[in-house]
Tab-separated table of C-alpha atoms and ligand atoms in Angstrom:
chain	number	residue	atom	x	y	z
A	1	MET	CA	-143.203	6.334	72.010
A	2	ARG	CA	-144.736	2.859	71.687
A	3	ILE	CA	-142.451	0.634	73.754
A	4	PHE	CA	-142.350	-3.267	73.366
A	5	ILE	CA	-141.500	-4.988	76.603
A	6	THR	CA	-140.588	-8.592	76.508
A	7	GLY	CA	-141.111	-10.225	80.023
A	8	GLY	CA	-143.556	-7.348	80.450
A	9	THR	CA	-145.783	-9.140	83.113
A	10	GLY	CA	-142.857	-10.122	85.286
A	11	PHE	CA	-141.626	-8.422	88.309
A	12	ILE	CA	-139.247	-5.590	87.011
A	13	GLY	CA	-141.066	-5.563	83.479
A	14	SER	CA	-144.455	-4.773	85.057
A	15	HIS	CA	-143.058	-1.967	87.237
A	16	THR	CA	-141.290	-0.386	84.162
A	17	ALA	CA	-144.551	-0.720	82.158
A	18	LEU	CA	-146.340	1.306	84.679
A	19	LEU	CA	-143.928	4.109	84.840
A	20	LEU	CA	-143.699	4.345	80.990
A	21	ALA	CA	-147.450	4.469	80.776
A	22	GLU	CA	-147.392	7.186	83.603
A	23	ARG	CA	-144.909	9.122	81.413
A	24	GLY	CA	-147.361	8.943	78.356
A	25	HIS	CA	-145.819	6.258	76.376
A	26	SER	CA	-147.918	3.286	74.970
A	27	VAL	CA	-146.771	-0.074	76.182
A	28	VAL	CA	-146.950	-3.582	74.627
A	29	LEU	CA	-146.240	-6.291	77.085
A	30	TYR	CA	-145.155	-9.500	75.437
A	31	ASP	CA	-144.765	-12.484	77.823
A	32	ASN	CA	-145.398	-16.296	77.803
A	33	LEU	CA	-146.455	-16.212	81.455
A	34	SER	CA	-143.998	-18.965	82.490
A	35	ASN	CA	-143.200	-16.972	85.563
A	36	SER	CA	-145.898	-14.353	85.844
A	37	HIS	CA	-149.614	-14.065	85.970
A	38	ALA	CA	-152.158	-13.093	83.440
A	39	ASP	CA	-153.940	-10.578	85.861
A	40	VAL	CA	-150.957	-8.056	85.605
A	41	PRO	CA	-152.332	-6.130	82.669
A	42	GLU	CA	-155.473	-5.641	84.777
A	43	ARG	CA	-153.419	-4.485	87.800
A	44	LEU	CA	-151.693	-2.032	85.580
A	45	ARG	CA	-154.910	-0.510	84.272
A	46	ALA	CA	-156.074	-0.205	87.881
A	47	LEU	CA	-152.994	1.816	88.696
A	48	ALA	CA	-152.911	3.911	85.511
A	49	PRO	CA	-156.547	3.914	84.118
A	50	SER	CA	-155.573	6.286	81.263
A	51	GLY	CA	-152.435	4.222	80.466
A	52	ASP	CA	-152.133	2.412	76.986
A	53	PHE	CA	-151.389	-1.115	77.734
A	54	THR	CA	-151.656	-3.914	75.125
A	55	PHE	CA	-150.832	-7.625	76.345
A	56	ILE	CA	-149.849	-10.217	73.878
A	57	GLU	CA	-149.226	-13.694	75.162
A	58	GLY	CA	-146.090	-15.028	73.270
A	59	ASP	CA	-142.792	-16.585	73.433
A	60	VAL	CA	-139.492	-14.775	72.490
A	61	LEU	CA	-138.464	-18.023	70.799
A	62	ASP	CA	-141.450	-17.899	68.492
A	63	ARG	CA	-139.786	-15.874	65.653
A	64	ALA	CA	-142.805	-15.101	63.554
A	65	ALA	CA	-145.083	-14.130	66.553
A	66	LEU	CA	-142.350	-12.003	68.097
A	67	ALA	CA	-141.785	-10.070	64.792
A	68	SER	CA	-145.422	-9.459	64.168
A	69	ALA	CA	-146.064	-8.295	67.703
A	70	MET	CA	-143.409	-5.841	67.562
A	71	ALA	CA	-144.568	-4.053	64.371
A	72	GLY	CA	-145.164	-0.280	64.887
A	73	CYS	CA	-143.105	-0.083	68.024
A	74	ASP	CA	-140.153	2.422	68.518
A	75	ALA	CA	-138.097	0.666	71.162
A	76	VAL	CA	-137.658	-2.532	72.908
A	77	ILE	CA	-136.882	-3.329	76.454
A	78	HIS	CA	-135.793	-7.001	76.675
A	79	PHE	CA	-136.558	-8.414	80.122
A	80	ALA	CA	-137.696	-11.868	79.253
A	81	GLY	CA	-135.385	-14.493	80.608
A	82	LEU	CA	-134.649	-17.096	83.187
A	83	LYS	CA	-132.869	-15.745	86.298
A	84	ALA	CA	-132.255	-18.437	88.965
A	85	LEU	CA	-128.461	-18.731	89.325
A	86	GLY	CA	-128.778	-22.170	91.146
A	87	GLU	CA	-131.324	-23.616	88.708
A	88	SER	CA	-128.950	-22.678	85.803
A	89	TRP	CA	-126.720	-25.432	86.914
A	90	VAL	CA	-129.342	-28.018	86.654
A	91	ARG	CA	-130.990	-26.730	83.453
A	92	PRO	CA	-128.304	-25.029	81.578
A	93	LEU	CA	-129.418	-25.474	78.130
A	94	ASP	CA	-132.902	-24.097	79.019
A	95	TYR	CA	-130.864	-21.018	80.194
A	96	TYR	CA	-128.977	-20.766	77.150
A	97	ARG	CA	-132.063	-21.221	74.784
A	98	THR	CA	-134.170	-18.594	76.556
A	99	ASN	CA	-131.560	-16.092	77.465
A	100	VAL	CA	-129.137	-16.366	74.425
A	101	SER	CA	-131.313	-17.580	71.647
A	102	GLY	CA	-134.281	-15.497	72.981
A	103	THR	CA	-131.922	-12.443	72.597
A	104	ILE	CA	-130.866	-13.319	69.165
A	105	GLU	CA	-134.659	-13.546	68.289
A	106	VAL	CA	-135.218	-10.091	69.831
A	107	LEU	CA	-132.408	-8.511	67.873
A	108	ALA	CA	-133.629	-10.195	64.619
A	109	ALA	CA	-137.205	-9.131	65.147
A	110	MET	CA	-136.010	-5.488	65.904
A	111	HIS	CA	-133.922	-5.643	62.658
A	112	ALA	CA	-137.027	-6.761	60.632
A	113	ASN	CA	-139.068	-3.933	61.940
A	114	ASP	CA	-136.343	-1.361	61.754
A	115	ILE	CA	-136.404	-0.553	65.601
A	116	ARG	CA	-133.205	0.744	66.634
A	117	ASN	CA	-133.432	1.346	70.463
A	118	LEU	CA	-132.871	-1.477	72.832
A	119	VAL	CA	-132.617	-1.621	76.614
A	120	PHE	CA	-131.537	-4.850	77.845
A	121	SER	CA	-131.686	-6.605	81.384
A	122	SER	CA	-128.253	-7.674	82.183
A	123	SER	CA	-126.984	-8.560	85.622
A	124	ALA	CA	-124.068	-7.974	88.056
A	125	THR	CA	-123.164	-11.669	87.719
A	126	VAL	CA	-121.288	-10.626	84.475
A	127	TYR	CA	-118.517	-9.415	86.800
A	128	GLY	CA	-117.792	-13.055	87.994
A	129	LEU	CA	-115.562	-12.823	90.929
A	130	PRO	CA	-114.635	-9.028	90.787
A	131	ALA	CA	-111.213	-8.369	92.318
A	132	THR	CA	-112.231	-5.152	94.127
A	133	ILE	CA	-115.619	-3.613	95.419
A	134	PRO	CA	-117.395	-1.484	94.671
A	135	VAL	CA	-117.752	-2.815	91.079
A	136	VAL	CA	-117.183	-0.390	88.210
A	137	GLU	CA	-118.341	-1.136	84.577
A	138	SER	CA	-114.759	-1.056	83.218
A	139	MET	CA	-113.822	-4.040	85.243
A	140	PRO	CA	-113.102	-7.399	83.618
A	141	LEU	CA	-116.085	-9.508	82.826
A	142	SER	CA	-116.424	-13.267	83.424
A	143	ALA	CA	-118.935	-15.931	84.292
A	144	THR	CA	-119.112	-18.250	87.273
A	145	ASN	CA	-122.336	-20.097	86.405
A	146	PRO	CA	-124.565	-20.811	83.317
A	147	TYR	CA	-126.966	-17.891	84.007
A	148	GLY	CA	-124.068	-15.328	84.231
A	149	ARG	CA	-122.739	-16.954	80.999
A	150	SER	CA	-125.932	-16.539	79.182
A	151	LYS	CA	-126.260	-12.899	80.183
A	152	LEU	CA	-122.570	-12.241	79.220
A	153	THR	CA	-123.056	-13.955	75.904
A	154	ALA	CA	-126.167	-11.819	75.281
A	155	GLU	CA	-124.171	-8.648	76.138
A	156	GLU	CA	-121.600	-9.536	73.638
A	157	MET	CA	-123.975	-10.433	70.929
A	158	ILE	CA	-125.736	-7.235	71.314
A	159	SER	CA	-122.594	-5.298	71.145
A	160	ASP	CA	-121.288	-7.123	68.069
A	161	PHE	CA	-124.638	-6.863	66.277
A	162	VAL	CA	-125.208	-3.072	67.244
A	163	SER	CA	-121.623	-2.167	66.271
A	164	LEU	CA	-122.486	-3.320	62.725
A	165	GLN	CA	-125.749	-1.209	62.407
A	166	SER	CA	-126.044	2.516	61.865
A	167	GLY	CA	-128.118	4.541	64.200
A	168	TRP	CA	-128.741	1.817	66.715
A	169	SER	CA	-128.458	2.382	70.568
A	170	ALA	CA	-128.274	-0.345	73.044
A	171	THR	CA	-128.269	0.118	76.784
A	172	LEU	CA	-127.032	-2.869	78.922
A	173	LEU	CA	-128.451	-2.481	82.486
A	174	ARG	CA	-126.449	-4.545	84.973
A	175	TYR	CA	-128.935	-4.986	87.926
A	176	PHE	CA	-127.604	-5.763	91.486
A	177	ASN	CA	-130.447	-7.045	93.755
A	178	PRO	CA	-133.966	-5.785	92.937
A	179	ALA	CA	-136.355	-5.980	95.774
A	180	GLY	CA	-139.646	-4.206	96.938
A	181	ALA	CA	-142.794	-3.614	95.313
A	182	HIS	CA	-145.165	-0.720	94.057
A	183	PRO	CA	-146.139	1.046	97.196
A	184	SER	CA	-149.846	0.511	96.380
A	185	GLY	CA	-149.459	-3.157	97.229
A	186	ILE	CA	-151.260	-3.820	93.779
A	187	LEU	CA	-148.011	-4.790	91.857
A	188	GLY	CA	-145.107	-6.765	93.086
A	189	GLU	CA	-143.000	-9.752	92.825
A	190	ASN	CA	-145.340	-12.770	92.378
A	191	PRO	CA	-143.414	-15.717	90.601
A	192	ILE	CA	-145.113	-18.915	89.590
A	193	GLY	CA	-144.027	-21.586	92.296
A	194	ARG	CA	-141.500	-21.105	94.900
A	195	PRO	CA	-139.655	-17.862	94.547
A	196	ASN	CA	-135.891	-17.700	93.856
A	197	ASN	CA	-135.051	-14.283	95.140
A	198	LEU	CA	-134.395	-13.716	98.757
A	199	MET	CA	-136.946	-11.057	99.551
A	200	PRO	CA	-140.011	-12.786	98.297
A	201	ILE	CA	-138.800	-15.933	99.914
A	202	ILE	CA	-138.638	-13.963	103.307
A	203	ALA	CA	-142.109	-12.476	102.591
A	204	GLN	CA	-143.669	-15.791	101.864
A	205	VAL	CA	-142.174	-17.323	104.982
A	206	CYS	CA	-143.635	-14.236	106.977
A	207	ALA	CA	-146.982	-15.006	105.332
A	208	GLY	CA	-146.866	-18.512	106.402
A	209	ARG	CA	-146.619	-20.116	103.119
A	210	PHE	CA	-143.018	-21.693	103.752
A	211	ALA	CA	-141.682	-22.882	106.992
A	212	SER	CA	-138.320	-21.055	107.070
A	213	VAL	CA	-135.633	-19.232	105.162
A	214	GLN	CA	-132.566	-21.235	104.063
A	215	ILE	CA	-129.380	-19.322	104.380
A	216	ASN	CA	-126.560	-20.561	102.385
A	217	GLY	CA	-123.324	-20.003	104.431
A	218	ASN	CA	-123.019	-18.070	107.457
A	219	ASP	CA	-119.190	-18.438	107.738
A	220	TYR	CA	-118.246	-15.833	104.969
A	221	PRO	CA	-115.494	-13.192	105.900
A	222	THR	CA	-118.233	-10.557	106.660
A	223	PRO	CA	-119.296	-8.962	109.912
A	224	ASP	CA	-122.184	-11.364	110.607
A	225	GLY	CA	-120.861	-14.187	108.347
A	226	THR	CA	-123.773	-13.951	105.703
A	227	CYS	CA	-123.224	-12.652	102.162
A	228	ILE	CA	-123.584	-8.847	101.509
A	229	ARG	CA	-125.417	-7.551	98.466
A	230	ASP	CA	-126.692	-4.333	96.953
A	231	TYR	CA	-130.556	-4.157	97.254
A	232	LEU	CA	-132.425	-1.576	95.239
A	233	HIS	CA	-136.067	-0.804	95.119
A	234	VAL	CA	-137.763	-2.084	92.056
A	235	MET	CA	-139.391	1.438	91.549
A	236	ASP	CA	-135.909	2.998	91.309
A	237	LEU	CA	-134.862	0.268	88.953
A	238	ALA	CA	-138.050	0.919	86.722
A	239	HIS	CA	-137.319	4.674	86.736
A	240	ALA	CA	-133.658	3.824	85.375
A	241	HIS	CA	-135.331	2.007	82.414
A	242	VAL	CA	-137.673	4.961	81.617
A	243	LEU	CA	-134.488	7.249	81.539
A	244	ALA	CA	-132.451	4.837	79.388
A	245	VAL	CA	-135.207	4.249	76.848
A	246	GLU	CA	-135.831	7.956	76.645
A	247	ALA	CA	-132.098	8.928	76.337
A	248	SER	CA	-131.126	6.621	73.656
A	249	SER	CA	-130.748	9.140	70.824
A	250	ASP	CA	-126.917	8.521	71.158
A	251	PRO	CA	-125.972	5.666	68.933
A	252	GLY	CA	-123.743	2.799	70.241
A	253	VAL	CA	-123.610	0.513	73.266
A	254	ARG	CA	-123.327	1.397	76.864
A	255	ALA	CA	-123.329	-0.696	80.037
A	256	LEU	CA	-124.567	0.862	83.298
A	257	ASN	CA	-124.445	-0.596	86.741
A	258	LEU	CA	-127.884	-0.243	88.699
A	259	GLY	CA	-127.348	-0.617	92.497
A	260	ALA	CA	-127.778	1.591	95.509
A	261	GLY	CA	-124.073	1.745	95.993
A	262	ARG	CA	-124.169	0.063	99.324
A	263	GLY	CA	-124.364	-3.438	100.730
A	264	TYR	CA	-126.611	-4.989	103.438
A	265	SER	CA	-125.912	-8.664	104.686
A	266	ILE	CA	-128.648	-11.384	104.530
A	267	LEU	CA	-129.127	-11.176	108.236
A	268	GLU	CA	-129.641	-7.233	107.911
A	269	LEU	CA	-132.276	-7.829	105.314
A	270	VAL	CA	-134.044	-10.503	107.428
A	271	HIS	CA	-134.173	-8.106	110.388
A	272	ALA	CA	-135.323	-5.292	108.361
A	273	PHE	CA	-138.210	-7.517	106.987
A	274	GLU	CA	-139.012	-8.621	110.686
A	275	ALA	CA	-139.355	-4.991	111.483
A	276	ALA	CA	-141.710	-4.249	108.517
A	277	SER	CA	-143.904	-7.218	108.931
A	278	GLY	CA	-143.854	-7.359	112.943
A	279	ARG	CA	-143.245	-11.271	112.341
A	280	LYS	CA	-140.317	-13.423	113.345
A	281	VAL	CA	-138.462	-15.036	110.372
A	282	PRO	CA	-137.490	-18.689	111.208
A	283	LEU	CA	-133.983	-19.283	109.704
A	284	GLU	CA	-132.094	-22.438	108.693
A	285	PHE	CA	-128.393	-22.188	108.150
A	286	GLY	CA	-127.073	-24.562	105.283
A	287	PRO	CA	-123.720	-24.800	103.422
A	288	ARG	CA	-122.340	-22.243	101.126
A	289	ARG	CA	-123.775	-22.157	97.627
A	290	ARG	CA	-121.495	-22.947	94.721
A	291	GLY	CA	-120.492	-19.717	92.930
A	292	ASP	CA	-121.598	-17.133	95.634
A	293	ILE	CA	-119.284	-14.483	96.458
A	294	PRO	CA	-119.088	-12.892	100.075
A	295	GLU	CA	-119.772	-9.403	99.100
A	296	LEU	CA	-120.780	-7.420	96.214
A	297	TRP	CA	-122.182	-3.868	95.561
A	298	ALA	CA	-122.217	-1.375	92.756
A	299	ASP	CA	-120.471	1.810	91.921
A	300	PRO	CA	-123.517	3.388	90.338
A	301	SER	CA	-121.935	6.789	89.330
A	302	LEU	CA	-121.846	6.174	85.626
A	303	ALA	CA	-125.535	5.734	85.697
A	304	HIS	CA	-125.791	8.986	87.470
A	305	SER	CA	-123.728	10.925	85.110
A	306	GLN	CA	-125.138	9.408	81.994
A	307	LEU	CA	-128.789	9.146	82.914
A	308	GLY	CA	-129.086	11.430	86.021
A	309	TRP	CA	-130.326	8.431	87.892
A	310	THR	CA	-129.707	7.422	91.597
A	311	ALA	CA	-131.452	4.932	93.802
A	312	THR	CA	-133.384	6.927	96.396
A	313	ARG	CA	-135.520	4.468	98.261
A	314	THR	CA	-134.408	2.709	101.447
A	315	LEU	CA	-134.266	-0.849	102.621
A	316	ALA	CA	-137.161	-0.206	105.011
A	317	GLU	CA	-139.360	1.114	102.093
A	318	MET	CA	-138.329	-2.199	100.150
A	319	CYS	CA	-139.420	-4.244	102.893
A	320	ASN	CA	-142.567	-2.391	103.702
A	321	ASP	CA	-143.748	-2.331	100.105
A	322	ALA	CA	-142.848	-5.977	99.621
A	323	TRP	CA	-144.733	-6.951	102.850
A	324	ARG	CA	-147.681	-4.825	101.711
A	325	PHE	CA	-147.865	-6.600	98.440
A	326	THR	CA	-147.440	-10.147	99.885
A	327	GLU	CA	-150.256	-9.543	102.518
A	328	SER	CA	-152.639	-8.414	99.681
A	329	LEU	CA	-152.198	-11.775	98.065
A	330	SER	CA	-153.395	-13.824	100.958
B	1	NAD	N1	-134.753	-9.950	89.731
B	1	NAD	C1	-133.440	-10.190	89.690
B	1	NAD	O1	-132.944	-10.394	90.958
B	1	NAD	C2	-132.709	-9.886	88.562
B	1	NAD	C3	-131.283	-9.565	88.753
B	1	NAD	C4	-130.485	-9.302	87.669
B	1	NAD	C5	-131.141	-9.422	86.442
B	1	NAD	N2	-132.375	-9.779	86.265
B	1	NAD	C6	-132.855	-9.911	84.853
B	1	NAD	O2	-134.041	-9.096	84.659
B	1	NAD	C7	-134.971	-9.629	83.781
B	1	NAD	C8	-136.293	-9.749	84.534
B	1	NAD	O3	-136.335	-10.311	85.713
B	1	NAD	P1	-137.566	-10.314	86.815
B	1	NAD	O4	-136.997	-10.308	88.086
B	1	NAD	O5	-138.447	-9.424	86.354
B	1	NAD	O6	-137.945	-11.847	86.417
B	1	NAD	P2	-139.343	-12.415	86.173
B	1	NAD	O7	-139.413	-13.872	86.102
B	1	NAD	O8	-140.487	-11.886	87.146
B	1	NAD	O9	-139.677	-11.843	84.712
B	1	NAD	C9	-139.434	-12.289	83.518
B	1	NAD	C10	-140.632	-12.643	82.522
B	1	NAD	O10	-140.145	-13.197	81.390
B	1	NAD	C11	-141.114	-14.127	81.026
B	1	NAD	N3	-140.525	-15.112	80.228
B	1	NAD	C12	-139.591	-16.030	80.525
B	1	NAD	N4	-139.215	-16.825	79.463
B	1	NAD	C13	-139.937	-16.298	78.366
B	1	NAD	C14	-139.983	-16.531	76.992
B	1	NAD	N5	-139.264	-17.492	76.504
B	1	NAD	N6	-140.764	-15.701	76.327
B	1	NAD	C15	-141.584	-14.720	76.777
B	1	NAD	N7	-141.521	-14.488	77.962
B	1	NAD	C16	-140.697	-15.093	78.903
B	1	NAD	C17	-141.719	-14.641	82.380
B	1	NAD	O11	-143.055	-15.322	82.363
B	1	NAD	C18	-141.615	-13.460	83.182
B	1	NAD	O12	-142.860	-12.751	83.272
B	1	NAD	C19	-134.498	-11.165	83.583
B	1	NAD	O13	-133.870	-11.259	82.275
B	1	NAD	C20	-133.516	-11.389	84.678
B	1	NAD	O14	-132.391	-12.230	84.274
B	1	NAD	C21	-133.110	-9.947	87.356
């Protein structure tokens, strides 16, 4: 297949692009580089020299450019978006514009090009404050912040639109907490500016780029007082996208949780990273962050039964791989 990847030079998009190319698919990376670097296609070619990668710099909000870049593709994986929960309270309209209007443009461009296979990056935030854990896909959906609302709205729009079409397939992948990097140290999470996700923040503190890791709340009802989340290796996550895009001959919409199915506290993650890097991570404890829930992890069994997918890599592998990549940047 020729697969169009919005946000293709970003963290998850780039790892997915690599696995798709290794499977023999040709890949078009479409990205405005607002949160990733122009050297990513080069890094991908270094890792997969026979891979067919095309990079097009563009914005998903640019209707004409998006539709023309998509021409000739067989499937779309839509990663492009803004993803920082805290920032979404400060810039809600930017979140709705990029994540909601951007998804409208992706659907319209697919329709114009008669492409009927979509894989969408959703998030565990669409479960809001789940009543029970682990979270299963049939649980009620809600949003507790503008980022979550933008993902939930995008999911609903995709479902409405796809249900009107014939022969379309859409897979909504609800990620828990992606972390880690490609084991080569050549590809990893390298956002523009200060990272928002916890593991790259810890990694950059270990590398001496920032002084300390701020922990938002250590008085939660969890064994060590810090929040518990379901971390999964980005290579496992990328693999799920390959399976989803290849398995989409069944028409309709399906939502799948992608998580390891177990939780680690923030302090457990910090200690695992200290072991991987051999460095001490200075911590600062601050107040709880608005909208954070004490613990969250996935029931990933539907992804297993529908795609044959399971997260196999460990927390230690996530930390070792992320550290190898961070060290390679300095
Ligand atoms: N990383 C996570 O913790 C996480 C968790 C759940 C869901 N997600 C979702 O997964 C997707 C990918 O996340 P990521 O971690 O790879 O983030 P990322 O920021 O590394 O990648 C997103 C990419 O989209 C690009 N982009 C942003 N706005 C764009 C626009 N208007 N037009 C074209 N390109 C644009 C950015 O430059 C970036 O390369 C996002 O939609 C995010 O909401 C991520």
